[in-house]
Amino acid sequence: MQWTNTTGRPISFINVRASIPDSASGGGVTGTLNLYVDGVFRQELNLNSRQSWVYEGNGNDNTSDNQNPADGDPRVFWDESHTFVTGSPIPSGR
C-alpha cells in the first residue's frame, strides 16, 4: 500500500489497521509490515492476530477470550497498531 501525507504538517505517528489470518489452533500468529518512506526502509511494524479473531456458536458467545476454533464460527475484527515513526518526521507531500 502507498499513501501521501496530505495533513499539511510533518507526521511522526501512524495508525495501521490490519487483520492477519489466525493460527489453526486459534492461538494467534505474529507478523511484520515494513514501512518505507520515499523508497527507503524505516522500520518494521509488529502485527499479530490474537485480538482479531474470536469464535462463536455451539452455545458459545462472542467474547474476547474465546480463541478456540472448535468453539464455533470465526469472527474477524481489525486490530489497530499505533506506532511512532523512527527517524525524522515524514514531511507533508511525501
XYZ file of N, CA, C and O in Angstrom:
376
model
N 0.835 -1.134 0.000
C 0.000 0.000 0.000
C 0.900 1.223 0.000
O 2.023 1.188 0.479
N 0.380 2.308 -0.511
C 1.140 3.542 -0.594
C 0.200 4.706 -0.328
O -0.963 4.665 -0.711
N 0.699 5.701 0.366
C -0.104 6.896 0.590
C 0.800 8.108 0.687
O 1.999 7.998 0.848
N 0.198 9.286 0.592
C 0.913 10.558 0.691
C 0.425 11.304 1.910
O -0.784 11.350 2.174
N 1.349 11.903 2.642
C 0.990 12.724 3.795
C 0.342 14.005 3.285
O 1.014 14.890 2.750
N -0.955 14.116 3.446
C -1.696 15.302 2.993
C -2.190 16.148 4.160
O -3.101 16.948 3.998
N -1.572 16.005 5.317
C -2.014 16.739 6.507
C -1.589 18.198 6.498
O -2.109 18.997 7.261
N -0.616 18.530 5.670
C -0.075 19.881 5.689
C 0.980 20.075 6.764
O 1.506 21.166 6.934
N 1.288 19.026 7.491
C 2.284 19.064 8.573
C 3.128 17.790 8.535
O 2.664 16.757 8.069
N 4.327 17.843 9.084
C 5.119 16.620 9.210
C 4.439 15.669 10.194
O 3.830 16.115 11.170
N 4.536 14.380 9.936
C 3.946 13.397 10.851
C 5.032 12.475 11.401
O 5.985 12.142 10.713
N 4.859 12.094 12.658
C 5.815 11.186 13.283
C 5.102 10.016 13.946
O 5.696 9.277 14.715
N 3.815 9.837 13.614
C 2.992 8.817 14.253
C 1.983 8.313 13.232
O 1.404 9.113 12.494
N 1.796 7.012 13.149
C 0.793 6.465 12.230
C -0.059 5.431 12.953
O 0.362 4.828 13.936
N -1.268 5.252 12.461
C -2.165 4.186 12.905
C -2.345 3.229 11.736
O -2.621 3.666 10.629
N -2.189 1.948 12.010
C -2.346 0.924 10.977
C -3.432 -0.033 11.422
O -3.387 -0.561 12.530
N -4.428 -0.250 10.573
C -5.453 -1.263 10.815
C -5.147 -2.459 9.949
O -4.968 -2.336 8.753
N -5.118 -3.619 10.594
C -4.769 -4.831 9.855
C -5.498 -6.023 10.446
O -5.919 -6.004 11.601
N -5.647 -7.033 9.641
C -6.174 -8.309 10.099
C -5.398 -9.391 9.375
O -5.386 -9.434 8.151
N -4.710 -10.232 10.141
C -3.950 -11.312 9.538
C -4.585 -12.636 9.944
O -5.288 -12.707 10.951
N -4.390 -13.692 9.160
C -5.016 -14.975 9.462
C -4.633 -15.490 10.853
O -3.531 -15.238 11.337
N -5.549 -16.198 11.475
C -5.299 -16.809 12.776
C -4.578 -18.140 12.577
O -4.588 -18.708 11.486
N -3.977 -18.654 13.637
C -3.366 -19.981 13.569
C -4.465 -21.037 13.571
O -5.604 -20.768 13.965
N -4.148 -22.231 13.158
C -5.130 -23.314 13.108
C -5.709 -23.625 14.480
O -6.878 -23.998 14.603
N -4.907 -23.434 15.527
C -5.384 -23.726 16.885
C -6.071 -22.545 17.547
O -6.590 -22.669 18.646
N -6.053 -21.380 16.886
C -6.695 -20.189 17.439
C -5.830 -19.394 18.387
O -6.277 -18.426 18.964
N -4.589 -19.749 18.552
C -3.713 -19.060 19.496
C -3.081 -17.798 18.965
O -2.437 -17.068 19.692
N -3.261 -17.519 17.691
C -2.709 -16.313 17.098
C -1.365 -16.541 16.429
O -0.659 -17.495 16.718
N -1.062 -15.668 15.516
C 0.231 -15.644 14.843
C 0.737 -14.210 14.848
O -0.027 -13.270 15.029
N 2.033 -14.061 14.640
C 2.630 -12.738 14.550
C 3.207 -12.534 13.167
O 3.481 -13.492 12.439
N 3.385 -11.293 12.795
C 3.984 -10.958 11.517
C 4.458 -9.520 11.559
O 4.266 -8.817 12.550
N 5.101 -9.090 10.493
C 5.574 -7.719 10.409
C 5.143 -7.090 9.098
O 4.868 -7.777 8.117
N 5.087 -5.785 9.119
C 4.803 -4.977 7.940
C 5.933 -3.966 7.861
O 6.232 -3.292 8.856
N 6.590 -3.885 6.726
C 7.711 -2.958 6.581
C 7.214 -1.590 6.155
O 6.391 -1.475 5.248
N 7.751 -0.544 6.792
C 7.414 0.839 6.468
C 8.576 1.457 5.702
O 9.719 1.444 6.176
N 8.270 1.968 4.518
C 9.253 2.669 3.691
C 8.788 4.109 3.517
O 7.590 4.370 3.378
N 9.723 5.043 3.509
C 9.432 6.446 3.236
C 10.302 6.848 2.059
O 11.533 6.735 2.126
N 9.662 7.274 0.969
C 10.377 7.624 -0.269
C 11.281 6.484 -0.734
O 12.403 6.700 -1.180
N 10.802 5.252 -0.598
C 11.533 4.088 -1.068
C 12.647 3.610 -0.153
O 13.351 2.668 -0.478
N 12.792 4.251 1.015
C 13.847 3.879 1.954
C 13.214 3.226 3.174
O 12.300 3.793 3.783
N 13.709 2.033 3.529
C 13.178 1.318 4.686
C 13.360 2.154 5.955
O 14.440 2.674 6.208
N 12.271 2.268 6.759
C 12.336 2.982 8.030
C 12.265 2.039 9.215
O 13.039 2.161 10.145
N 11.277 1.113 9.183
C 11.126 0.238 10.346
C 10.132 -0.873 10.066
O 9.355 -0.805 9.116
N 10.174 -1.899 10.926
C 9.179 -2.968 10.906
C 8.062 -2.609 11.875
O 8.323 -2.106 12.967
N 6.830 -2.884 11.477
C 5.678 -2.726 12.361
C 5.241 -4.125 12.764
O 4.995 -4.978 11.906
N 5.170 -4.383 14.047
C 4.789 -5.704 14.541
C 3.272 -5.855 14.565
O 2.571 -4.984 15.072
N 2.773 -6.964 14.012
C 1.347 -7.265 13.973
C 1.106 -8.637 14.590
O 2.000 -9.471 14.627
N -0.119 -8.861 15.046
C -0.496 -10.207 15.486
C -1.995 -10.394 15.286
O -2.729 -9.440 15.076
N -2.427 -11.644 15.336
C -3.847 -11.956 15.123
C -4.575 -12.261 16.431
O -5.744 -12.605 16.411
N -3.909 -12.135 17.556
C -4.504 -12.567 18.829
C -5.780 -11.818 19.199
O -6.689 -12.399 19.758
N -5.839 -10.521 18.926
C -7.035 -9.762 19.274
C -8.008 -9.629 18.104
O -9.033 -8.985 18.224
N -7.691 -10.233 16.974
C -8.508 -10.057 15.776
C -9.540 -11.153 15.547
O -10.474 -10.950 14.795
N -9.366 -12.301 16.134
C -10.240 -13.437 15.866
C -10.887 -13.959 17.136
O -10.225 -14.151 18.148
N -12.196 -14.195 17.089
C -12.928 -14.913 18.132
C -13.840 -15.914 17.425
O -14.095 -15.811 16.230
N -14.331 -16.875 18.172
C -15.141 -17.947 17.601
C -16.421 -18.076 18.413
O -16.382 -18.070 19.640
N -17.557 -18.171 17.708
C -18.828 -18.291 18.417
C -19.729 -19.297 17.727
O -19.570 -19.606 16.564
N -20.681 -19.784 18.472
C -21.585 -20.824 18.001
C -21.518 -21.986 18.967
O -20.812 -21.932 19.976
N -22.249 -23.015 18.698
C -22.240 -24.198 19.566
C -22.472 -23.826 21.034
O -21.876 -24.394 21.938
N -23.311 -22.803 21.266
C -23.591 -22.373 22.631
C -22.564 -21.432 23.225
O -22.642 -21.076 24.392
N -21.589 -21.002 22.439
C -20.556 -20.089 22.918
C -20.861 -18.672 22.448
O -21.191 -18.451 21.289
N -20.745 -17.713 23.339
C -20.943 -16.301 22.985
C -19.654 -15.722 22.438
O -18.565 -16.246 22.656
N -19.786 -14.598 21.772
C -18.655 -13.900 21.190
C -17.934 -13.104 22.279
O -18.329 -12.008 22.627
N -16.877 -13.665 22.840
C -16.089 -12.974 23.862
C -14.631 -12.935 23.435
O -14.181 -13.761 22.648
N -13.891 -11.967 23.952
C -12.509 -11.785 23.536
C -11.592 -12.927 23.966
O -10.495 -13.055 23.442
N -12.024 -13.748 24.912
C -11.166 -14.851 25.343
C -11.543 -16.178 24.676
O -11.020 -17.213 25.014
N -12.446 -16.149 23.712
C -12.899 -17.338 23.017
C -12.003 -17.567 21.801
O -12.358 -17.245 20.687
N -10.813 -18.137 22.020
C -9.805 -18.270 20.978
C -9.691 -19.678 20.405
O -8.717 -19.986 19.742
N -10.659 -20.542 20.649
C -10.590 -21.922 20.180
C -11.490 -22.092 18.954
O -12.712 -21.998 19.062
N -10.941 -22.379 17.772
C -11.755 -22.554 16.573
C -12.818 -23.640 16.709
O -13.840 -23.582 16.030
N -12.625 -24.607 17.591
C -13.627 -25.661 17.785
C -14.885 -25.126 18.451
O -15.917 -25.796 18.450
N -14.833 -23.903 19.008
C -15.990 -23.325 19.684
C -17.037 -22.758 18.736
O -18.098 -22.344 19.176
N -16.754 -22.699 17.436
C -17.779 -22.225 16.513
C -17.212 -21.460 15.333
O -16.040 -21.585 14.985
N -18.081 -20.661 14.735
C -17.727 -19.917 13.524
C -16.756 -18.779 13.834
O -16.893 -18.099 14.854
N -15.799 -18.533 12.938
C -14.844 -17.446 13.161
C -15.486 -16.077 12.929
O -16.318 -15.907 12.051
N -15.093 -15.118 13.728
C -15.468 -13.714 13.570
C -14.170 -12.934 13.586
O -13.384 -13.028 14.518
N -13.942 -12.179 12.536
C -12.693 -11.433 12.434
C -12.955 -9.951 12.692
O -13.994 -9.413 12.326
N -12.013 -9.332 13.349
C -12.053 -7.907 13.630
C -10.731 -7.300 13.169
O -9.750 -7.994 12.971
N -10.698 -6.001 13.028
C -9.460 -5.300 12.715
C -8.710 -5.021 14.003
O -9.300 -4.750 15.038
N -7.412 -5.076 13.942
C -6.572 -4.691 15.064
C -5.872 -3.399 14.662
O -5.463 -3.236 13.516
N -5.765 -2.449 15.573
C -5.084 -1.193 15.296
C -3.739 -1.160 15.995
O -3.634 -1.505 17.164
N -2.729 -0.756 15.260
C -1.396 -0.569 15.812
C -1.064 0.915 15.727
O -1.174 1.519 14.658
N -0.686 1.487 16.832
C -0.298 2.890 16.893
C 1.215 2.928 17.025
O 1.766 2.347 17.955
N 1.887 3.592 16.101
C 3.336 3.498 16.029
C 3.976 4.855 15.787
O 3.532 5.600 14.908
N 5.013 5.166 16.553
C 5.842 6.326 16.254
C 6.770 5.955 15.110
O 7.346 4.868 15.096
N 6.923 6.853 14.164
C 7.798 6.628 13.024
C 9.225 6.965 13.452
O 9.474 8.040 13.997
N 10.154 6.045 13.215
C 11.548 6.301 13.574
C 12.154 7.316 12.619
O 11.693 7.493 11.493
N 13.186 7.976 13.077
C 13.876 8.969 12.248
C 13.120 10.282 12.216
O 12.257 10.557 13.058
N 13.419 11.078 11.232
C 12.795 12.403 11.126
C 11.324 12.270 10.720
O 10.947 11.290 10.065
N 10.486 13.230 11.119
C 9.077 13.174 10.729
C 8.924 13.156 9.205
O 9.783 13.656 8.472
N 7.828 12.559 8.748
C 7.540 12.470 7.313
C 6.934 13.801 6.867
O 5.876 14.199 7.362
N 7.600 14.523 5.958
C 7.100 15.837 5.548
C 5.768 15.738 4.786
O 5.463 14.716 4.176
N 5.014 16.802 4.836
C 3.784 16.874 4.043
C 4.134 16.748 2.573
O 5.173 17.220 2.120
N 3.278 16.070 1.827
C 3.521 15.867 0.405
C 4.351 14.644 0.071
O 4.575 14.337 -1.070
N 4.801 13.933 1.094
C 5.618 12.743 0.869
C 4.793 11.514 1.090
O 3.879 11.429 1.796
